[in-house]
Amino acid sequence: MGKPTRETPLQPKLESDDRFPHLTRRRVLAAAAAATAAVTIGAEPVPALEPLSDDMIAFKNLSVALTGISADKLAPATDALELKQDYFKWVMDRRPGPFTTLLQIAKANATAPQAIVDQSQANLDTRFLARSIVLMWYLGAWYAPDDLQRLVESRSGKPAFISHTVISPKAYTQGWLWRVIQAHPMGYSDMQFGYWTRKPEPLEDFISRTSIKGT
Amino acid sequence: MANDEIDVAIVGSGFAGALIANELAKQGKRVVIIEAGGKVPSDINGYMARFYKASAKVPESPYTPAMFDINGQFSDELNDPAKVPAGRPTVMTLDPNTWMKPEKAYLVHTEKREDGQPVTPFGSTYERVAGGTSHWLGNSLRLVPSDFMMKTLYGKSEPSFVDWPIAYDDLVDWYGKAEAELGVSADVEDQKYLGIYFSDNYPRYPMPRIPESLTDGAIRRALTNLSPAETQFLGLGSPPTEIPVRGVPAARNSQPYRNRRACAGNTNCIPICPIQAKYDPTITLNDALNHHNVTMMSHTVAKEVVVDGTGRVSEIKYVRYGIDTDIKAKTLQNLRTVEGSIKAKIFVIAANAIETARLLLMSKNDALPNKTVANRSGMVGRHLMDHPYYVAWGVAKEQLFPYRGPLITSGIEDLCDGPFRDTRGAFRVDIGNEGWNFVVAGGAVGGDPNVTAIDFVNGVNRSGLNADGNTGNGLFGPTLITTLNANFSRQFRIGFLVEQTPDPHNRVTLADQTDGLGLQRPQIAYNISPYTKRGIVAAKQLQDLLFRRMGATEKKFDYTAVADDDPTRFEAQIGGKTVGLNYMGAGHLMGTYRMGSDPDQSVVDSFQRSHDHDNLYLVGSGTFPTGATANPTLTIAALALRTAERIAKRV
């Protein structure tokens, strides 16, 4: 479920195993709503619930640690949009070696998000890929690790342009940065007339309470 | 419809063309519209998908001809201006490296103006589907009465100014009709400034005003309790102690209107409203096309207006085209063309201030003065104007939560007229609700939220917001979230639309370079005058005043930057300091077939009828003799409705 809603139940930040997700009526309805949204932008049909592979659990924990978005929001058990599958494949197709290393880091530190972050940044091999993965979740776009490295190396000079690829229309409309800034993707909002006259709902409502407290 | 049955042929299906077609349709007139671009799609899903996938969400990104390849990347091949049958300028070809390159940019800029002055970029773009304004914002402002009499009021100081052949009084009822057709949301009392009045039978706009955003409110509060010393620079009669912030009348629904929804604040008026709460010309065009007596020929480019021996237009020659566009292979291939002509009793050219001038200049006729149709005055293509747009961006001391609501909800209108107009260009101000979306780092390295997000994830500082973190070390997890939230939620930007003087040397002519149909492309000579630059200087001074008050507790609050290699850059002295300033395009193409009473000094009369050819009308903001500061669309619409009534009586 990628859209902010005040009613999404709060979940622990990391889930070491969600092969038997606790299904509630609310979560099913949320998934159905997401599926409706997905259809309008050409997403694939809702897949049946299947156990996640160890690699996918690792990717989920890696993504949660790097982005700070709680697991239930980033990759819910009933995931109508299945961005995690798209993103996993996207990265594995392009950077299989460093990505495998990152997955191993996540497996070794399943309950220690800061360790995942620290170890991902310790080596050049994984440092910029980890950042590409954050940007992927945040913006629905792929910034190549080499380009991010180039930006860092030239950071004292004139600001440089780097290109990116929007992974899909679905990815753009599910970018987490928009929720992090308590807004909505430009051109994709389900808010109501006049909402802009008021302050948004609390940040926690967009990304879950646990992630903001860092617990 | 057989050719001899056509009452009115209209070239162009944008605001003016669509409105005239629809008015004539309602009265049973037989109308054919010739449109260079594609037809109106049955839904906007294709536009939306193209927008979402585009790597640069520029105003043209949803529309056709396609600019981006299947991966959403800008494609030089697909945008080759020598191959595209009916091309257009785009933001992607306006950067410092391409604007002067005819092999990249559709508009060919000359190296110098004919008076020897240097040329700077014409920064505005347009579309080829339902007119140049598909990607407009929706701002629907009336001109103020002084705007129609610039020579009378300020002509002694600025000799380039001329009067319009009509006054506000002549348009007041037409403004009301245009507001009904477009569906404008505003408050009558709020809009009574600088002499604007409303007819007695016009108690309210079609819909209540769009309410203000948090940013609007912060700016409104910042511009109260000013000291006269702070506002002296504005050159008003007496320095104001408050500068009002008003709602911007918007063709954007604040309630359901004519089967369209109320605005849901998608923050995407430009390039495209995903729910069509914003009016665009396809609304009226579809209404017109629902009449059996109206047809549209898409992918049809008018190439010559033919005048017969009696001085009347007899036909318009056109070329219809088809081409295979492959966004995967990035090829334009297999161009097919068919030539033809269309005869009608009356002809209307509604193809914007660049393409209308181009068509007239392509219509050569040795028997006519200046050997060109409608050009006895020699004014066709001259006096090209825009609203040079100076943009500033900063960080407020309080959270404003941008990237929410319509792109613009409020502005400053009370500085559109005053005694300062003897010495400098007036301006109006719009207040953005989209943070630093298109302004971050001057637009040179991409847009926000991407640029600022990368700064904090990657430990760099292209936005300017991450000076302390420009270490190469990124932020992650909860720290990243709170840092991004704190930085984005205080972004704001304002823009100043400055009045441009009508300069005969700012000119559209025909380039040697051709388009995909072999037709000569528009050639542009353009710069901005000292009078207009002084308007930008005053804009900068207002920016300084406002930003001090918006971010007074911050060590740095103004992030506006003008790049050294910006081709629009110029320098000015403000308070003893040299300051770099610049301008962007506002998308407001005006002036190239000006209206006037004197056939030797103007191209059309106040009904937008050619002085030279009785059955030829040239419509749109190309007829504006002066540009004022208001976004031109509502005035285009009012004039079009007035012209439609006149045409309807003649056929």
JSON list of N, CA and C in Angstrom, two decimals, chain B residues 289-317:
[
{"chain": "B", "resi": 289, "resn": "LEU", "atom": "N", "xyz": [-16.65, 20.50, -31.68]},
{"chain": "B", "resi": 289, "resn": "LEU", "atom": "CA", "xyz": [-16.65, 19.34, -32.58]},
{"chain": "B", "resi": 289, "resn": "LEU", "atom": "C", "xyz": [-17.86, 18.44, -32.38]},
{"chain": "B", "resi": 290, "resn": "ASN", "atom": "N", "xyz": [-18.59, 18.65, -31.28]},
{"chain": "B", "resi": 290, "resn": "ASN", "atom": "CA", "xyz": [-19.82, 17.90, -31.10]},
{"chain": "B", "resi": 290, "resn": "ASN", "atom": "C", "xyz": [-20.95, 18.42, -31.98]},
{"chain": "B", "resi": 291, "resn": "HIS", "atom": "N", "xyz": [-20.74, 19.57, -32.60]},
{"chain": "B", "resi": 291, "resn": "HIS", "atom": "CA", "xyz": [-21.71, 20.08, -33.56]},
{"chain": "B", "resi": 291, "resn": "HIS", "atom": "C", "xyz": [-21.42, 19.45, -34.93]},
{"chain": "B", "resi": 292, "resn": "HIS", "atom": "N", "xyz": [-22.48, 19.05, -35.62]},
{"chain": "B", "resi": 292, "resn": "HIS", "atom": "CA", "xyz": [-22.28, 18.38, -36.91]},
{"chain": "B", "resi": 292, "resn": "HIS", "atom": "C", "xyz": [-21.69, 19.32, -37.95]},
{"chain": "B", "resi": 293, "resn": "ASN", "atom": "N", "xyz": [-21.80, 20.61, -37.70]},
{"chain": "B", "resi": 293, "resn": "ASN", "atom": "CA", "xyz": [-21.36, 21.58, -38.71]},
{"chain": "B", "resi": 293, "resn": "ASN", "atom": "C", "xyz": [-19.91, 22.01, -38.51]},
{"chain": "B", "resi": 294, "resn": "VAL", "atom": "N", "xyz": [-19.19, 21.33, -37.61]},
{"chain": "B", "resi": 294, "resn": "VAL", "atom": "CA", "xyz": [-17.78, 21.66, -37.38]},
{"chain": "B", "resi": 294, "resn": "VAL", "atom": "C", "xyz": [-16.93, 20.42, -37.61]},
{"chain": "B", "resi": 295, "resn": "THR", "atom": "N", "xyz": [-15.87, 20.56, -38.36]},
{"chain": "B", "resi": 295, "resn": "THR", "atom": "CA", "xyz": [-14.93, 19.46, -38.52]},
{"chain": "B", "resi": 295, "resn": "THR", "atom": "C", "xyz": [-13.52, 19.99, -38.28]},
{"chain": "B", "resi": 296, "resn": "MET", "atom": "N", "xyz": [-12.62, 19.08, -37.91]},
{"chain": "B", "resi": 296, "resn": "MET", "atom": "CA", "xyz": [-11.22, 19.47, -37.71]},
{"chain": "B", "resi": 296, "resn": "MET", "atom": "C", "xyz": [-10.33, 18.55, -38.53]},
{"chain": "B", "resi": 297, "resn": "MET", "atom": "N", "xyz": [-9.38, 19.14, -39.21]},
{"chain": "B", "resi": 297, "resn": "MET", "atom": "CA", "xyz": [-8.36, 18.38, -39.93]},
{"chain": "B", "resi": 297, "resn": "MET", "atom": "C", "xyz": [-7.08, 18.45, -39.11]},
{"chain": "B", "resi": 298, "resn": "SER", "atom": "N", "xyz": [-6.71, 17.32, -38.49]},
{"chain": "B", "resi": 298, "resn": "SER", "atom": "CA", "xyz": [-5.47, 17.32, -37.70]},
{"chain": "B", "resi": 298, "resn": "SER", "atom": "C", "xyz": [-4.29, 17.01, -38.60]},
{"chain": "B", "resi": 299, "resn": "HIS", "atom": "N", "xyz": [-3.09, 17.17, -38.06]},
{"chain": "B", "resi": 299, "resn": "HIS", "atom": "CA", "xyz": [-1.86, 16.94, -38.83]},
{"chain": "B", "resi": 299, "resn": "HIS", "atom": "C", "xyz": [-1.91, 17.67, -40.16]},
{"chain": "B", "resi": 300, "resn": "THR", "atom": "N", "xyz": [-2.42, 18.88, -40.11]},
{"chain": "B", "resi": 300, "resn": "THR", "atom": "CA", "xyz": [-2.59, 19.66, -41.34]},
{"chain": "B", "resi": 300, "resn": "THR", "atom": "C", "xyz": [-1.97, 21.04, -41.11]},
{"chain": "B", "resi": 301, "resn": "VAL", "atom": "N", "xyz": [-0.95, 21.34, -41.88]},
{"chain": "B", "resi": 301, "resn": "VAL", "atom": "CA", "xyz": [-0.19, 22.57, -41.67]},
{"chain": "B", "resi": 301, "resn": "VAL", "atom": "C", "xyz": [-0.54, 23.58, -42.77]},
{"chain": "B", "resi": 302, "resn": "ALA", "atom": "N", "xyz": [-1.09, 24.72, -42.38]},
{"chain": "B", "resi": 302, "resn": "ALA", "atom": "CA", "xyz": [-1.35, 25.78, -43.36]},
{"chain": "B", "resi": 302, "resn": "ALA", "atom": "C", "xyz": [0.00, 26.32, -43.83]},
{"chain": "B", "resi": 303, "resn": "LYS", "atom": "N", "xyz": [0.15, 26.47, -45.14]},
{"chain": "B", "resi": 303, "resn": "LYS", "atom": "CA", "xyz": [1.44, 26.93, -45.66]},
{"chain": "B", "resi": 303, "resn": "LYS", "atom": "C", "xyz": [1.33, 28.21, -46.47]},
{"chain": "B", "resi": 304, "resn": "GLU", "atom": "N", "xyz": [0.14, 28.59, -46.90]},
{"chain": "B", "resi": 304, "resn": "GLU", "atom": "CA", "xyz": [0.02, 29.84, -47.65]},
{"chain": "B", "resi": 304, "resn": "GLU", "atom": "C", "xyz": [-1.40, 30.36, -47.59]},
{"chain": "B", "resi": 305, "resn": "VAL", "atom": "N", "xyz": [-1.52, 31.64, -47.26]},
{"chain": "B", "resi": 305, "resn": "VAL", "atom": "CA", "xyz": [-2.80, 32.34, -47.35]},
{"chain": "B", "resi": 305, "resn": "VAL", "atom": "C", "xyz": [-2.82, 33.00, -48.73]},
{"chain": "B", "resi": 306, "resn": "VAL", "atom": "N", "xyz": [-3.80, 32.66, -49.54]},
{"chain": "B", "resi": 306, "resn": "VAL", "atom": "CA", "xyz": [-3.83, 33.14, -50.93]},
{"chain": "B", "resi": 306, "resn": "VAL", "atom": "C", "xyz": [-4.83, 34.30, -51.05]},
{"chain": "B", "resi": 307, "resn": "VAL", "atom": "N", "xyz": [-4.35, 35.42, -51.60]},
{"chain": "B", "resi": 307, "resn": "VAL", "atom": "CA", "xyz": [-5.20, 36.60, -51.79]},
{"chain": "B", "resi": 307, "resn": "VAL", "atom": "C", "xyz": [-5.47, 36.76, -53.28]},
{"chain": "B", "resi": 308, "resn": "ASP", "atom": "N", "xyz": [-6.75, 36.98, -53.63]},
{"chain": "B", "resi": 308, "resn": "ASP", "atom": "CA", "xyz": [-7.09, 37.13, -55.05]},
{"chain": "B", "resi": 308, "resn": "ASP", "atom": "C", "xyz": [-6.98, 38.58, -55.50]},
{"chain": "B", "resi": 309, "resn": "GLY", "atom": "N", "xyz": [-7.35, 38.84, -56.73]},
{"chain": "B", "resi": 309, "resn": "GLY", "atom": "CA", "xyz": [-7.18, 40.17, -57.31]},
{"chain": "B", "resi": 309, "resn": "GLY", "atom": "C", "xyz": [-8.04, 41.23, -56.65]},
{"chain": "B", "resi": 310, "resn": "THR", "atom": "N", "xyz": [-9.09, 40.81, -55.93]},
{"chain": "B", "resi": 310, "resn": "THR", "atom": "CA", "xyz": [-9.95, 41.80, -55.28]},
{"chain": "B", "resi": 310, "resn": "THR", "atom": "C", "xyz": [-9.45, 42.16, -53.88]},
{"chain": "B", "resi": 311, "resn": "GLY", "atom": "N", "xyz": [-8.40, 41.53, -53.45]},
{"chain": "B", "resi": 311, "resn": "GLY", "atom": "CA", "xyz": [-7.88, 41.81, -52.12]},
{"chain": "B", "resi": 311, "resn": "GLY", "atom": "C", "xyz": [-8.47, 40.94, -51.03]},
{"chain": "B", "resi": 312, "resn": "ARG", "atom": "N", "xyz": [-9.29, 39.99, -51.43]},
{"chain": "B", "resi": 312, "resn": "ARG", "atom": "CA", "xyz": [-9.85, 39.08, -50.43]},
{"chain": "B", "resi": 312, "resn": "ARG", "atom": "C", "xyz": [-9.07, 37.77, -50.42]},
{"chain": "B", "resi": 313, "resn": "VAL", "atom": "N", "xyz": [-9.08, 37.14, -49.27]},
{"chain": "B", "resi": 313, "resn": "VAL", "atom": "CA", "xyz": [-8.45, 35.82, -49.19]},
{"chain": "B", "resi": 313, "resn": "VAL", "atom": "C", "xyz": [-9.37, 34.81, -49.88]},
{"chain": "B", "resi": 314, "resn": "SER", "atom": "N", "xyz": [-8.82, 34.05, -50.80]},
{"chain": "B", "resi": 314, "resn": "SER", "atom": "CA", "xyz": [-9.63, 33.09, -51.55]},
{"chain": "B", "resi": 314, "resn": "SER", "atom": "C", "xyz": [-9.48, 31.67, -51.02]},
{"chain": "B", "resi": 315, "resn": "GLU", "atom": "N", "xyz": [-8.31, 31.36, -50.54]},
{"chain": "B", "resi": 315, "resn": "GLU", "atom": "CA", "xyz": [-8.09, 29.99, -50.06]},
{"chain": "B", "resi": 315, "resn": "GLU", "atom": "C", "xyz": [-6.85, 29.95, -49.18]},
{"chain": "B", "resi": 316, "resn": "ILE", "atom": "N", "xyz": [-6.74, 28.88, -48.44]},
{"chain": "B", "resi": 316, "resn": "ILE", "atom": "CA", "xyz": [-5.51, 28.61, -47.69]},
{"chain": "B", "resi": 316, "resn": "ILE", "atom": "C", "xyz": [-4.98, 27.26, -48.15]},
{"chain": "B", "resi": 317, "resn": "LYS", "atom": "N", "xyz": [-3.75, 27.27, -48.58]},
{"chain": "B", "resi": 317, "resn": "LYS", "atom": "CA", "xyz": [-3.11, 26.02, -49.01]},
{"chain": "B", "resi": 317, "resn": "LYS", "atom": "C", "xyz": [-2.50, 25.32, -47.79]}
]
